[in-house]
């Protein structure tokens, strides 16, 4: 494998990591607010808070990591996406800022403040939609370049069926992934009532998720036939993704082996996400930036990969420790030594 | 209203975001060190007061970390949005330290989560203390690496530029550029110093309000001693930074000191205003001092600003920022010495009271130290104008060409105002509703050895 392929693969893995942890995080915020509105807060809030408190800071790092790596490996993306994304990017930043800080304010500072919960629950739901614009733009057709000036065609973006189907998919999959995880987590905590509420959410969001994935499929066929053809030649990945979805939904519905069910949900998104990504290659921003216009210096490429490996050697044991202490610690999960 | 120029608005917006971020970044780097010191003393001396101090600082710290994280994310993304051409070129030369910064942040994030949620979990208190070490390593390392990126912008090296393409990058040479040692050391020591004074200001406020518990006395003594150590270190490293500037960025030093003619036995100017033809009025001139600051020799020749072409000169207002930084730094050292002297005297006397004027000065030292951080940063950044990459790329060439940067400036100003107010409001409420006395009683921690 050459350096640019290793680079984009590592970055895609990080983006996938962000997709999973951020979905759990954003969805949990929304469920927390929603259950407050519907008077079920006492049922699920403890579970959600126990999970989120030690990990919320880690979630953000995945996104930063992806972005720094992107610019390091593929500097042209900084130029094209940086210029065009000024407004959507700034809005995403503001939403991320509101969510992150009001999560901390409401959890550590001012308990039971409805307004703070609304801010972090609501903004969390808008973030995936605003971030998904990057994926839309990378399909090509929304940017023009002339006289050294790169512009985003807002009119075209807002009237595009593809763009809207991606936003829809981002929204519902966040709720689905989050609910599937929290169902498992509540089950581990032996909190049957919370599990029932969250299981309802997971089942409820499963059908919309798969329907909106189909919608994205159709929309991409219209918007970028070349990419669609590539996806077709990788169709086995999407078939596997669908099978994982069926198995996961069955297990959640039957209240059986909820850990495996969540693993299957992760696999469902892994197959779809990597299938989509592989079909998109060699382009990063179609058709302007491909992975072959990557770093011009092999020395930096090698240094980055060494830094990656060294970093992972440090991070993986630390993440393992974090999970041992919180996620997979029976006493903690059941709230026996909270704080 | 000024006419729309994306480069100008990009500069203002970047300055605003960074100016807001460094308040929380400084706290993020320095406060974990102070928490760890307090916890160490608490375990070592078996003194519950220090333990409570560590806990209470940690509780407030979480709130500031949250804002630090989100504004850090802001600046990380904004660099790409506002300076795409710059990132296209510099992004890859400094990709390595940027990466490592993220790793360090990741490491810190993981262990901070563990640290905050395991206070009473381990039977052996040293295990919990040991978790603070990776938090400190992570936060200080991330400050170290991100400062390297900034050092690179001041003294870029380790690459060649062919048109808009950057070739032959040597990552390590780019990282360990001439500005790296002094910049990183100064950033770290000044962050530790500032946090020591911010925390001592909190203790001083309580003492001024008439609280008499030994807890506050201990908090003040601990923070003031740390403040002395860190501010002396900061002054020493600051002197080395001056020598670095004289050698590698003489135009920045010359602009800071309004030193126009190249000369030996150069004088350092404090305060003053510039008249027409650049003559200095009302300033306090200290002969030889600039030569000593620059080269450690009163007779050394210091390059003047007139030797730099006019269009490459930094703005002359940086003089004031430099002065404010240096004056606050020097006064801080004096303040610590005064505190130690009065503290010793009050120990010998009966009523054990520190003079109120001294406590008032300590209250001021916290915000002033933060002001010094801001001034030092503005001095360093404005002092390398008009360059974004000194010698390679002018600031205006790196900026975005996108429309509506002015609206984004408005959006972010609002965001930072709201965040700033909420943090202030929440921190005040958090510590007013649950006083240390109440907490000590609740935890059955009364007592502890005396100061």
PDB file of C-alpha atoms in Angstrom, chain B residues 45 47 49-50 213-222 339 343 347 352 448-451:
ATOM      1  CA  UNK B  45       0.686  15.564  55.199  1.00  0.00           C
ATOM      2  CA  UNK B  47      -4.245  17.005  55.733  1.00  0.00           C
ATOM      3  CA  UNK B  49      -7.767  20.714  53.838  1.00  0.00           C
ATOM      4  CA  UNK B  50      -5.426  20.228  50.916  1.00  0.00           C
ATOM      5  CA  UNK B 213     -10.737  29.087  58.400  1.00  0.00           C
ATOM      6  CA  UNK B 214      -7.217  27.621  58.175  1.00  0.00           C
ATOM      7  CA  UNK B 215      -8.286  26.209  54.783  1.00  0.00           C
ATOM      8  CA  UNK B 216      -8.000  29.639  53.144  1.00  0.00           C
ATOM      9  CA  UNK B 217      -4.641  30.413  54.750  1.00  0.00           C
ATOM     10  CA  UNK B 218      -3.242  27.167  53.409  1.00  0.00           C
ATOM     11  CA  UNK B 219      -4.678  27.800  49.954  1.00  0.00           C
ATOM     12  CA  UNK B 220      -3.094  31.244  49.868  1.00  0.00           C
ATOM     13  CA  UNK B 221       0.286  30.086  51.087  1.00  0.00           C
ATOM     14  CA  UNK B 222       0.470  27.205  48.638  1.00  0.00           C
ATOM     15  CA  UNK B 339       3.469  38.174  50.944  1.00  0.00           C
ATOM     16  CA  UNK B 343       3.109  36.075  56.348  1.00  0.00           C
ATOM     17  CA  UNK B 347       2.867  34.231  62.264  1.00  0.00           C
ATOM     18  CA  UNK B 352      -2.304  36.259  62.517  1.00  0.00           C
ATOM     19  CA  UNK B 448      -6.029  19.041  59.947  1.00  0.00           C
ATOM     20  CA  UNK B 449      -2.695  20.472  60.962  1.00  0.00           C
ATOM     21  CA  UNK B 450      -2.250  24.216  61.213  1.00  0.00           C
ATOM     22  CA  UNK B 451      -0.574  26.420  58.679  1.00  0.00           C
TER      23      UNK B 451
END
